[in-house]
mmCIF file of C-alpha atoms in Angstrom:
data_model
loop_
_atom_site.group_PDB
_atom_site.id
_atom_site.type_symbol
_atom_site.label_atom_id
_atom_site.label_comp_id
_atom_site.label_asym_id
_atom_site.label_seq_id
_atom_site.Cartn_x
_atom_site.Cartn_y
_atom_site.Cartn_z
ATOM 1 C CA UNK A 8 66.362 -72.669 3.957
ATOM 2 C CA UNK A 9 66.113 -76.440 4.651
ATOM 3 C CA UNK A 10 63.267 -77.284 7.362
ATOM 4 C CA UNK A 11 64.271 -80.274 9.840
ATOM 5 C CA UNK A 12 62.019 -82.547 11.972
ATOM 6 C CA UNK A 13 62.788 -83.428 15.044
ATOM 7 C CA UNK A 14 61.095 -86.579 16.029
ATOM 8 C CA UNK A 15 61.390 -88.615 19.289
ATOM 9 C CA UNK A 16 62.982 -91.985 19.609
ATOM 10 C CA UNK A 17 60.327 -93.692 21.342
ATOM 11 C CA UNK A 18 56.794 -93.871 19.625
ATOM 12 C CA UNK A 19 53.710 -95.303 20.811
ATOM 13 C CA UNK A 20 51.177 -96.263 18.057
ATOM 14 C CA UNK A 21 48.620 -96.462 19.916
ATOM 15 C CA UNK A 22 45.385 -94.026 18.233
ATOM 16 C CA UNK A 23 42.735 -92.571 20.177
ATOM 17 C CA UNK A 24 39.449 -94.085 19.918
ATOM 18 C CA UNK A 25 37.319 -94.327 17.566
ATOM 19 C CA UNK A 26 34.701 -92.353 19.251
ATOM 20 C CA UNK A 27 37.065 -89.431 19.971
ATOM 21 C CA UNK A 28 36.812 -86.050 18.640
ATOM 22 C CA UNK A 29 39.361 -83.175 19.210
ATOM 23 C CA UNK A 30 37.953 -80.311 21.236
ATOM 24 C CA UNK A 31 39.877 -76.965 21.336
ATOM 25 C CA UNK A 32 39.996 -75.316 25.328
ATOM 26 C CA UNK A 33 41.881 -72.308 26.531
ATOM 27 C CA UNK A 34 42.353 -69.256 28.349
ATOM 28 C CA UNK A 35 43.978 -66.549 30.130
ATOM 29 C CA UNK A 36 46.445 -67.589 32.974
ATOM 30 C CA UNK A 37 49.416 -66.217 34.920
ATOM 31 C CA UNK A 38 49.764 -63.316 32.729
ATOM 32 C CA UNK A 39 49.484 -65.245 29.155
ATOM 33 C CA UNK A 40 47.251 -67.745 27.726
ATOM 34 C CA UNK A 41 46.995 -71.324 27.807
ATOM 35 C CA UNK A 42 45.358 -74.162 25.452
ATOM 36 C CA UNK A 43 44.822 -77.736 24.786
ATOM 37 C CA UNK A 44 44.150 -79.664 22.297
ATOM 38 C CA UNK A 45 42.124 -82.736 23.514
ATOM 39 C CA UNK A 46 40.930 -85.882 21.582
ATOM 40 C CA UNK A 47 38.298 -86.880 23.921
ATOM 41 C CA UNK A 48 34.635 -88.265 23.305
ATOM 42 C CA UNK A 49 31.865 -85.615 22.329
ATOM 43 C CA UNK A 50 30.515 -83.906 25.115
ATOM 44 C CA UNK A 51 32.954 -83.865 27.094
ATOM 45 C CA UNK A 52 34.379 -80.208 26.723
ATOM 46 C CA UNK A 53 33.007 -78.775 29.821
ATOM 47 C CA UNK A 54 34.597 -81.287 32.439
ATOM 48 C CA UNK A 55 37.506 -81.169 31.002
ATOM 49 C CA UNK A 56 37.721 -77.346 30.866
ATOM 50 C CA UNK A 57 36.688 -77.731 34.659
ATOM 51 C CA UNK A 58 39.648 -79.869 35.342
ATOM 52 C CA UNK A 59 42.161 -77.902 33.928
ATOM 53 C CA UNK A 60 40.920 -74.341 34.971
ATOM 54 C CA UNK A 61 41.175 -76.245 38.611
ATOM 55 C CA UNK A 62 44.617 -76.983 38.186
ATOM 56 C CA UNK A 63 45.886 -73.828 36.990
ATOM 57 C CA UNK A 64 44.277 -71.559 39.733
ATOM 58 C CA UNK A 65 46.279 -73.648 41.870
ATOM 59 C CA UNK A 66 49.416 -72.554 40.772
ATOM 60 C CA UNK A 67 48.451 -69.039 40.697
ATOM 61 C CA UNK A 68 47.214 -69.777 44.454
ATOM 62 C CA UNK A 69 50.424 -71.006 45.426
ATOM 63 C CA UNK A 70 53.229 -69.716 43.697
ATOM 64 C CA UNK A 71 51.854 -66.348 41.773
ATOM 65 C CA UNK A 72 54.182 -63.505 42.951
ATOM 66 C CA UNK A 73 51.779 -61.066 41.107
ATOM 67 C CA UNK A 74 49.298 -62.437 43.844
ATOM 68 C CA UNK A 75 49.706 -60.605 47.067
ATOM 69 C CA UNK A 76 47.816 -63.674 49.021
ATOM 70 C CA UNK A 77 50.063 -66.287 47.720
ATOM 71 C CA UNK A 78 51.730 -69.063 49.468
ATOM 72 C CA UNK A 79 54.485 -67.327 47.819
ATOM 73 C CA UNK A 80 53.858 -63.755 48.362
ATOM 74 C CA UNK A 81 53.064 -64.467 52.133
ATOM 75 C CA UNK A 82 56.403 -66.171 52.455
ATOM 76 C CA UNK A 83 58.358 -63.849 50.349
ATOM 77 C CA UNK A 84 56.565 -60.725 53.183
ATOM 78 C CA UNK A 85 57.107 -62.884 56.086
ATOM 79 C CA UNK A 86 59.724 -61.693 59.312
ATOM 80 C CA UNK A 87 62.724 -63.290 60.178
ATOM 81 C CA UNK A 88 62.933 -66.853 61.675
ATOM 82 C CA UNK A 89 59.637 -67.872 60.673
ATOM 83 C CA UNK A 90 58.791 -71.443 59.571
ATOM 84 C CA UNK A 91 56.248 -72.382 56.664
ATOM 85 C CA UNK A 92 54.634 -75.180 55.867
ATOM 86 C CA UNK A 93 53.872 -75.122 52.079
ATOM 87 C CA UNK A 94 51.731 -76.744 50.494
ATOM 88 C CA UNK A 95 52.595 -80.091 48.050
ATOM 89 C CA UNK A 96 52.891 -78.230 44.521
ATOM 90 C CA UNK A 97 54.418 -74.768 45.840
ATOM 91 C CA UNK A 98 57.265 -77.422 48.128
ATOM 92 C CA UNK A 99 57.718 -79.780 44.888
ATOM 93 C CA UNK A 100 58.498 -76.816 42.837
ATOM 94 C CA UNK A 101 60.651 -75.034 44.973
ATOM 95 C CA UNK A 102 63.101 -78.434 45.867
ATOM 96 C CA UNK A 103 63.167 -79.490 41.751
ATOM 97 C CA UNK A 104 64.270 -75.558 40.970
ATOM 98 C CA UNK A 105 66.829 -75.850 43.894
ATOM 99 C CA UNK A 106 68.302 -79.096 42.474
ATOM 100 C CA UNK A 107 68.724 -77.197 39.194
ATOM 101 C CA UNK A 108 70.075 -74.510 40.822
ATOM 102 C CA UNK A 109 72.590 -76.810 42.265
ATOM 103 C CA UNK A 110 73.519 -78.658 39.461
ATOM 104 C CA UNK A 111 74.247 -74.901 37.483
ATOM 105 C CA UNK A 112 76.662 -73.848 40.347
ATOM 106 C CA UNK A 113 74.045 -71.048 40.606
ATOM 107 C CA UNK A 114 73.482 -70.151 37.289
ATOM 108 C CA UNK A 115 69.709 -70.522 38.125
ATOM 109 C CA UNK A 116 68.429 -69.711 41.524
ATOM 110 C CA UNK A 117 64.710 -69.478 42.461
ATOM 111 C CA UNK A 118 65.673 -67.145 45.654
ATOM 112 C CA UNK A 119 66.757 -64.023 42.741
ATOM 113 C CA UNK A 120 63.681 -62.496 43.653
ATOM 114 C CA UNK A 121 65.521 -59.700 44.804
ATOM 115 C CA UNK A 122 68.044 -59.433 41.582
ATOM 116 C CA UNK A 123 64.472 -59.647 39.658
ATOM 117 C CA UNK A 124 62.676 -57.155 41.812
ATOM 118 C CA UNK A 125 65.705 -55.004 41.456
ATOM 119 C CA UNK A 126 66.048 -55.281 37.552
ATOM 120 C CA UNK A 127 61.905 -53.936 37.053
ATOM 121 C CA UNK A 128 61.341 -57.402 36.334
ATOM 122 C CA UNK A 129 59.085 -58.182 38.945
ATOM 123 C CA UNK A 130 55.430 -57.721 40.107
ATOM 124 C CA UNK A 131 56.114 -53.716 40.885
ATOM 125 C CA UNK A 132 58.347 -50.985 40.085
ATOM 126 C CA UNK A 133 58.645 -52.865 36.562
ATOM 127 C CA UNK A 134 60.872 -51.664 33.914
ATOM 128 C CA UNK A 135 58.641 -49.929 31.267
ATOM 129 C CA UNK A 136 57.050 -47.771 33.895
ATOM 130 C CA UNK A 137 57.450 -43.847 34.328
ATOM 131 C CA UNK A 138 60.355 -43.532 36.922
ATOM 132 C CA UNK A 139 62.084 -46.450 36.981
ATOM 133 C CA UNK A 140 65.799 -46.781 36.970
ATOM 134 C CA UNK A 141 68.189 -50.004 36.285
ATOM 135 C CA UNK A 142 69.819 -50.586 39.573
ATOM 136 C CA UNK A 143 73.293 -49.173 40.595
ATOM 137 C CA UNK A 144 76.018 -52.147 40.913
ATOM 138 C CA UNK A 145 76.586 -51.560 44.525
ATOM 139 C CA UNK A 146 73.098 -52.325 45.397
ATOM 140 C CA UNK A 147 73.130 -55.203 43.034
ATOM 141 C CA UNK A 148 76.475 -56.855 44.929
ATOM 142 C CA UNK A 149 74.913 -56.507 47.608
ATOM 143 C CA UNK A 150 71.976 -58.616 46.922
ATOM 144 C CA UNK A 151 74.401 -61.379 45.385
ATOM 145 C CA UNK A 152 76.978 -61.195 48.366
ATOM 146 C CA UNK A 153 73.809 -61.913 50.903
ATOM 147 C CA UNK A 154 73.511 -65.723 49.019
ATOM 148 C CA UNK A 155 70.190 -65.795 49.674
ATOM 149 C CA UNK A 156 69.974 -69.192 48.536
ATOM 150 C CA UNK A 157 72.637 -70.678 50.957
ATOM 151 C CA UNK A 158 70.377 -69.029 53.951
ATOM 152 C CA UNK A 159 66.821 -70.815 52.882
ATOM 153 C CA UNK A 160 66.306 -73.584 54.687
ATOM 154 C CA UNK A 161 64.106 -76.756 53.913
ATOM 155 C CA UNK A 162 62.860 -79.367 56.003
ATOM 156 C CA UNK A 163 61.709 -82.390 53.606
ATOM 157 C CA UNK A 164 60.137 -84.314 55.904
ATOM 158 C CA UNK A 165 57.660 -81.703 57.601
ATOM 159 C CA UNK A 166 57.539 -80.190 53.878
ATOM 160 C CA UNK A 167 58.476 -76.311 55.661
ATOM 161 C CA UNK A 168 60.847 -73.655 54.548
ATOM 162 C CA UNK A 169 62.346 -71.077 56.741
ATOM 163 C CA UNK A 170 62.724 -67.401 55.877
ATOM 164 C CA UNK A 171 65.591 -65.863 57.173
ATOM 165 C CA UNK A 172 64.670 -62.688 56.701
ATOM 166 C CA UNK A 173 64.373 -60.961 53.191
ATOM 167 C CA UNK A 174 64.461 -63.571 50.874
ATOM 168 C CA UNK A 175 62.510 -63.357 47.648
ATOM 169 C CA UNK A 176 61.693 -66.732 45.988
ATOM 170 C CA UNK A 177 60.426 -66.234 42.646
ATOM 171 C CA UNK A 178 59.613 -69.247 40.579
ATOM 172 C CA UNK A 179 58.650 -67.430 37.393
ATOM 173 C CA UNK A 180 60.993 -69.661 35.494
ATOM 174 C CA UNK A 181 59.508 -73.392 36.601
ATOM 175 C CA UNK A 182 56.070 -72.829 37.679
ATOM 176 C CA UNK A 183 54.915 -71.984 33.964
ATOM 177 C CA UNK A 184 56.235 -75.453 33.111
ATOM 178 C CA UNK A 185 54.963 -77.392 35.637
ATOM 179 C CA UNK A 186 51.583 -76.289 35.327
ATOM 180 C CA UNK A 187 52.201 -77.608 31.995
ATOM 181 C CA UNK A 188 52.775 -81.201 33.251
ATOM 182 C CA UNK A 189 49.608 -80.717 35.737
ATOM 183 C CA UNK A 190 47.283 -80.191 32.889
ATOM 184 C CA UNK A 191 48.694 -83.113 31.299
ATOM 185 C CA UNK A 192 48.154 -85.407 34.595
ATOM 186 C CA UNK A 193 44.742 -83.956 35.062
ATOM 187 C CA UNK A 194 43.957 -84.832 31.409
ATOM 188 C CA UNK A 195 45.613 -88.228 31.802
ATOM 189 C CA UNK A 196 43.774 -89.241 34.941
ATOM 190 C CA UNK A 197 40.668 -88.483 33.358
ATOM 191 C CA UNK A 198 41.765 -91.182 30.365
ATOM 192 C CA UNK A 199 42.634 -88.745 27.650
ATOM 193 C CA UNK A 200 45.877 -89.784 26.514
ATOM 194 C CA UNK A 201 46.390 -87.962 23.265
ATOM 195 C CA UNK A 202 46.578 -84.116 23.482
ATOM 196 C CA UNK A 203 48.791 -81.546 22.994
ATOM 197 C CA UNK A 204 48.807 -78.743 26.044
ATOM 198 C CA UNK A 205 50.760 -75.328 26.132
ATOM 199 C CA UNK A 206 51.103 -71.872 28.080
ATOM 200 C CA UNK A 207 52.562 -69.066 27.376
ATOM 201 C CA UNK A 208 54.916 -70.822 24.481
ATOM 202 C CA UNK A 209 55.607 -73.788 26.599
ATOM 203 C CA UNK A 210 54.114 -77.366 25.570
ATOM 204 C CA UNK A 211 53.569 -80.767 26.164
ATOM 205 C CA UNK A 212 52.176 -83.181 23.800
ATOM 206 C CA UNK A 213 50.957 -87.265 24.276
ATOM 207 C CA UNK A 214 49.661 -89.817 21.630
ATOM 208 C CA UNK A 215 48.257 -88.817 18.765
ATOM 209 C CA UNK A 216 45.495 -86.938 16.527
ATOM 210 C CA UNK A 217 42.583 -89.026 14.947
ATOM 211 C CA UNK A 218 44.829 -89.405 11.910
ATOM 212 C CA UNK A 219 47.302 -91.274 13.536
ATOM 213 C CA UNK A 220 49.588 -88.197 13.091
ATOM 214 C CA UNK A 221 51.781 -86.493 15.980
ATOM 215 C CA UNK A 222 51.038 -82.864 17.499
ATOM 216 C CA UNK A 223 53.781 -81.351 15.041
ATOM 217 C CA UNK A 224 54.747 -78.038 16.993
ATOM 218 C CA UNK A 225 57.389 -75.405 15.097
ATOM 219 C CA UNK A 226 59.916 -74.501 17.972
ATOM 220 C CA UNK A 227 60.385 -70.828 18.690
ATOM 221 C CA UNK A 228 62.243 -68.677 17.078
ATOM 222 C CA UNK A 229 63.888 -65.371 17.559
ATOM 223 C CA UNK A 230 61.889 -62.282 16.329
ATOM 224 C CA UNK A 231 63.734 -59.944 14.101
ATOM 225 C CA UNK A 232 66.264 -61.785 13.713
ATOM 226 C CA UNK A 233 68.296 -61.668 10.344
ATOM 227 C CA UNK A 234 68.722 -65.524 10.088
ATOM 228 C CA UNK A 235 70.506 -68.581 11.508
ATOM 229 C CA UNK A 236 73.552 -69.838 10.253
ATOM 230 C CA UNK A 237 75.839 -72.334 11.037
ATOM 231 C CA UNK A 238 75.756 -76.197 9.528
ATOM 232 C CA UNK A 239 72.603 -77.666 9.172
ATOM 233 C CA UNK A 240 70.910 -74.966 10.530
ATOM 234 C CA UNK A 241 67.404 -74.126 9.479
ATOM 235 C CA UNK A 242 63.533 -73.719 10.844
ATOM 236 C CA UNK A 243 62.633 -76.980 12.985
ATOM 237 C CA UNK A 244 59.663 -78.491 13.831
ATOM 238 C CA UNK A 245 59.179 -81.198 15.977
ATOM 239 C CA UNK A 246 56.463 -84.216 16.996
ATOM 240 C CA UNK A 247 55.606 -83.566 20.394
ATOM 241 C CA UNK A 248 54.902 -87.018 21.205
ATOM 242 C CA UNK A 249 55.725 -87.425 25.095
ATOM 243 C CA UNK A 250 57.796 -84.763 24.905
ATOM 244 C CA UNK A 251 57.527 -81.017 26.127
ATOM 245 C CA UNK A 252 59.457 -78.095 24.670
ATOM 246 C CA UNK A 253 60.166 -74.956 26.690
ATOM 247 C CA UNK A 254 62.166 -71.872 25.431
ATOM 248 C CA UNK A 255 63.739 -69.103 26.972
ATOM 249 C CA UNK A 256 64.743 -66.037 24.894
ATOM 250 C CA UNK A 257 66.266 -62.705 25.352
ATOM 251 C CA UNK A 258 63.815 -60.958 23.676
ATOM 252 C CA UNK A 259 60.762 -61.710 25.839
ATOM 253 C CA UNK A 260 61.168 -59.055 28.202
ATOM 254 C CA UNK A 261 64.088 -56.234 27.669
ATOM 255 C CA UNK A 262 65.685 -52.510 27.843
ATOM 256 C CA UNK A 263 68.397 -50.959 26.463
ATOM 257 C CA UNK A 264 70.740 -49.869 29.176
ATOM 258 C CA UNK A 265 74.203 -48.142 29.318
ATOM 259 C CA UNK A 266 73.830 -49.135 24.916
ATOM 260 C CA UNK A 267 73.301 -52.480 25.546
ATOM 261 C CA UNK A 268 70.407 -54.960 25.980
ATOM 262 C CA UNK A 269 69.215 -55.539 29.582
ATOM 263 C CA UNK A 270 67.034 -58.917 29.455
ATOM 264 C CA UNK A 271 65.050 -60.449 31.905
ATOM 265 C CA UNK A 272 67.642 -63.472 32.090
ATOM 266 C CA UNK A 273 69.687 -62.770 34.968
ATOM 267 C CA UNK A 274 72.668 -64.623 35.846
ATOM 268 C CA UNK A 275 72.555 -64.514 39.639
ATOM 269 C CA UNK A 276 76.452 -65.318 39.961
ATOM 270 C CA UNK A 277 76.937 -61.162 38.814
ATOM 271 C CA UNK A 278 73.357 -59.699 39.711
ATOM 272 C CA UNK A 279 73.230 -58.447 36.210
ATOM 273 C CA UNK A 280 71.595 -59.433 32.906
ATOM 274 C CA UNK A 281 73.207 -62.027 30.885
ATOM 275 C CA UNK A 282 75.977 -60.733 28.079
ATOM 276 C CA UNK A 283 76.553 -63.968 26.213
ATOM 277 C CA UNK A 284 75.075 -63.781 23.205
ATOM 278 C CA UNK A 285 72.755 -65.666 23.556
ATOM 279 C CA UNK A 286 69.399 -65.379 22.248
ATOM 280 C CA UNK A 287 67.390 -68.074 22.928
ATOM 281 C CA UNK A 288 67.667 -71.506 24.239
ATOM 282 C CA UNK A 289 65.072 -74.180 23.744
ATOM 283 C CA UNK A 290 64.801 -77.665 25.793
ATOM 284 C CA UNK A 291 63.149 -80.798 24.829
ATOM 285 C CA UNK A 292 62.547 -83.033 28.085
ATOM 286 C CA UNK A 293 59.856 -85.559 29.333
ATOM 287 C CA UNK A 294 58.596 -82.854 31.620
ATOM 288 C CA UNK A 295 57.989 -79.573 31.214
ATOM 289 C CA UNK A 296 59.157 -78.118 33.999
ATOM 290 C CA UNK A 297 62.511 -79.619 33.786
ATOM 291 C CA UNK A 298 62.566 -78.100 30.366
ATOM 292 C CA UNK A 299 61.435 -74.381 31.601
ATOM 293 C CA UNK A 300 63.891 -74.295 34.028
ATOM 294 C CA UNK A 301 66.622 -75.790 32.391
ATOM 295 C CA UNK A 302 66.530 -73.127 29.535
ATOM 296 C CA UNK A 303 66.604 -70.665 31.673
ATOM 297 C CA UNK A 304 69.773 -72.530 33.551
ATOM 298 C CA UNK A 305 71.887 -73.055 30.186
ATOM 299 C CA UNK A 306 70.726 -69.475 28.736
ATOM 300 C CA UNK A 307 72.262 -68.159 31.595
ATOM 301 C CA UNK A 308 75.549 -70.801 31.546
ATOM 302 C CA UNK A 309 76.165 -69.528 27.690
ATOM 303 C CA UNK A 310 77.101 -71.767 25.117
ATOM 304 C CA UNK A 311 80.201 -73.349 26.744
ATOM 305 C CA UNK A 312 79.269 -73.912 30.181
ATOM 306 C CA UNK A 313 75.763 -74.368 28.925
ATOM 307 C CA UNK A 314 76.483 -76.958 26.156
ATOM 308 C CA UNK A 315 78.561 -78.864 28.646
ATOM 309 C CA UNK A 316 75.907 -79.495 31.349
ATOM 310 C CA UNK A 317 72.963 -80.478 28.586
ATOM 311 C CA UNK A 318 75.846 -82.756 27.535
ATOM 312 C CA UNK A 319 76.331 -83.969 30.796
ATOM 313 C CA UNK A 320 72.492 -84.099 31.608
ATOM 314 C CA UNK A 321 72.144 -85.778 28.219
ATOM 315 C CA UNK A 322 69.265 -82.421 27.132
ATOM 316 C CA UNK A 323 68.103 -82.446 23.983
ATOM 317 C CA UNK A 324 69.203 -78.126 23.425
ATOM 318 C CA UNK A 325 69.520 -75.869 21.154
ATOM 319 C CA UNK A 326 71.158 -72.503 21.536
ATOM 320 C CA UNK A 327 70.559 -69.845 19.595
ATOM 321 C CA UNK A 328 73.226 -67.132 19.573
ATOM 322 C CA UNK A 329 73.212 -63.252 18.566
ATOM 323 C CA UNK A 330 76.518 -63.397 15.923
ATOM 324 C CA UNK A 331 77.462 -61.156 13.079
ATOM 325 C CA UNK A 332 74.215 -59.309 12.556
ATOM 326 C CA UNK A 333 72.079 -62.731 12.576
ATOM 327 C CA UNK A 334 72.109 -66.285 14.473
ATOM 328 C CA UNK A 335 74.507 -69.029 15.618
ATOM 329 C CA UNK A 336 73.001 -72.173 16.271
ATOM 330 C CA UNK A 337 74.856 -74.525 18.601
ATOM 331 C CA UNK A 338 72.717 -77.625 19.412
ATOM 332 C CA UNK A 339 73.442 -80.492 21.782
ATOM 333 C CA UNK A 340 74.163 -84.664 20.745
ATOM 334 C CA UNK A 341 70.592 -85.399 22.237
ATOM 335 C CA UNK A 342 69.034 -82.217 20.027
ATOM 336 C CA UNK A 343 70.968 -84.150 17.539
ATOM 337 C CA UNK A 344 69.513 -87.813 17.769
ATOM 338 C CA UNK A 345 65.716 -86.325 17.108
ATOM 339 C CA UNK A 346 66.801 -84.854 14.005
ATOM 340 C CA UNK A 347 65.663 -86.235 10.735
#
């Protein structure tokens, strides 16, 4: 099966210097782990590490609904009528994944924590544990007919959110990503321009390796799966050269319920798990959290809807749908101009 590149349309040929060297850094974060790749000059491992480690614990800290003493948590337990002020990452987050949701017609909607909870796909009374059972539809209507989004309030100016009572925020689907982007600031602020950063899957990649060469990154595929067909299709890899990939699949997190496949993608328009075929969707964008939750967004839109908005959003997409016993892949006119 042919292998395509995928290479961006802006290069910078700028190498790192001479004294660089690439150090290797990672961990555990958020459930998963992270890395980064770092051409930086020898000795400098530990600061860096520092750095990074400081910027993911802030996430966690703010927007971890694992966490019981998150920003998040405390909001998502707090009474009725009560204001919060957030802090700067948790309020930045929160406003980008509204704007998504907005621009989806609700396809994607932070405040699902309830849907999610619901589903075993939250922080308790998960799915693969003894006793659990998939939700009845009733009690899932119910969640969707409160429109828990339309009842949050924000106030920009004071950077505060109100709870009206009950809403579950769960940023699960964004935060990921932009942690991404915050270990590529932190890295950047320190003068390291050419690394390649990921978590969980999801990556980011700037400048170059000591060879002049890209961070060449093989984008995800399905696992299983009996093949892709469909013109053109193949394997991809792709330079990650001021670009970040995220990709959301079906498979990640799933149970078979009333003979079908229950995934963790929910499409908060029914309350239910999405039943569009499709398998994965991965998003090439400047920033990674636009990318997270914008795969999330057109996974849940399907391949018509979905295709239409990355067309309309100009997002570099491919979708990667479940079709006679293998894979479909349907890829957007921006997925299209990296392709070489």
């Amino acid at each position: 099966m042919e292998r395509r590149v995928l290479v961006p349309l802006a290069i910078a040929p700028a190498l790192p210097p001479r004294t660089s060297m690439l150090h290797r850094l990672g961990g555990c974060t958020m459930g998963t782990s992270w890395s980064a790749h770092v051409m930086a000059p020898p000795g400098a491992a530990p600061s860096v590490l520092e750095g990074l480690q400081r910027q993911l614990d802030l996430v966690v800290a703010q927007m971890s609904h694992w966490e019981r003493d998150s920003n998040l948590s405390r909001f998502n337990s707090a009474p009725a009528g009560n204001w919060h002020r957030l802090p700067e990452a948790f309020f930045t987050v929160l406003s980008y994944a509204l704007e998504v949701a907005e621009a989806s017609g609700g396809a994607y909607d932070p405040c699902a924590g309830a849907l999610v909870n619901a589903w075993g796909f939250g922080a308790r009374q998960r799915y693969n544990e003894v006793n659990f059972y998939a939700p009845l539809p009733a009690a899932t209507q119910a969640i969707v007919a409160r429109a828990d989004r339309q009842r949050l309030q924000l106030d920009h100016a004071s950077r505060r959110a109100l709870q009206p009572g009950g809403v579950q925020i769960d940023l699960s689907s964004v935060a990921k990503g932009y942690a991404v982007d915050l270990l590529a600031r932190c890295l950047e602020a320190q003068g390291l321009f050419h690394y390649l950063v990921e978590i969980g899957g999801e990556l980011r990649g700037a400048g170059t390796k000591a060879d002049g060469q890209p961070w060449w990154v093989e984008l995800e595929g399905v696992p299983g799966a009996a093949g892709v067909g469909g013109d053109g299709a193949g394997p991809a890899t792709v330079a990650l050269h001021g670009l970040a990939v995220a990709t959301s699949g079906d498979y990640r997190r799933y149970f078979e319920h009333g003979g079908q496949r229950a995934s963790h993608t929910l499409d908060p328009r029914s309350g239910a798990p999405i039943r569009n075929h499709v398998a994965s969707v991965t998003v090439l964008h400047a920033e990674c959290m636009a990318a997270d939750a914008l795969s999330t967004a057109l996974s849940v839109l399907g391949p018509d809807e979905g295709l239409a908005l990355a067309e309309k959003q100009l997002l570099a997409a491919r979708f990667l749908l479940r079709h006679d016993g293998g894979l479909r892949e349907v890829v957007s006119t921006a997925y299209e101009e990296l392709l070489q």
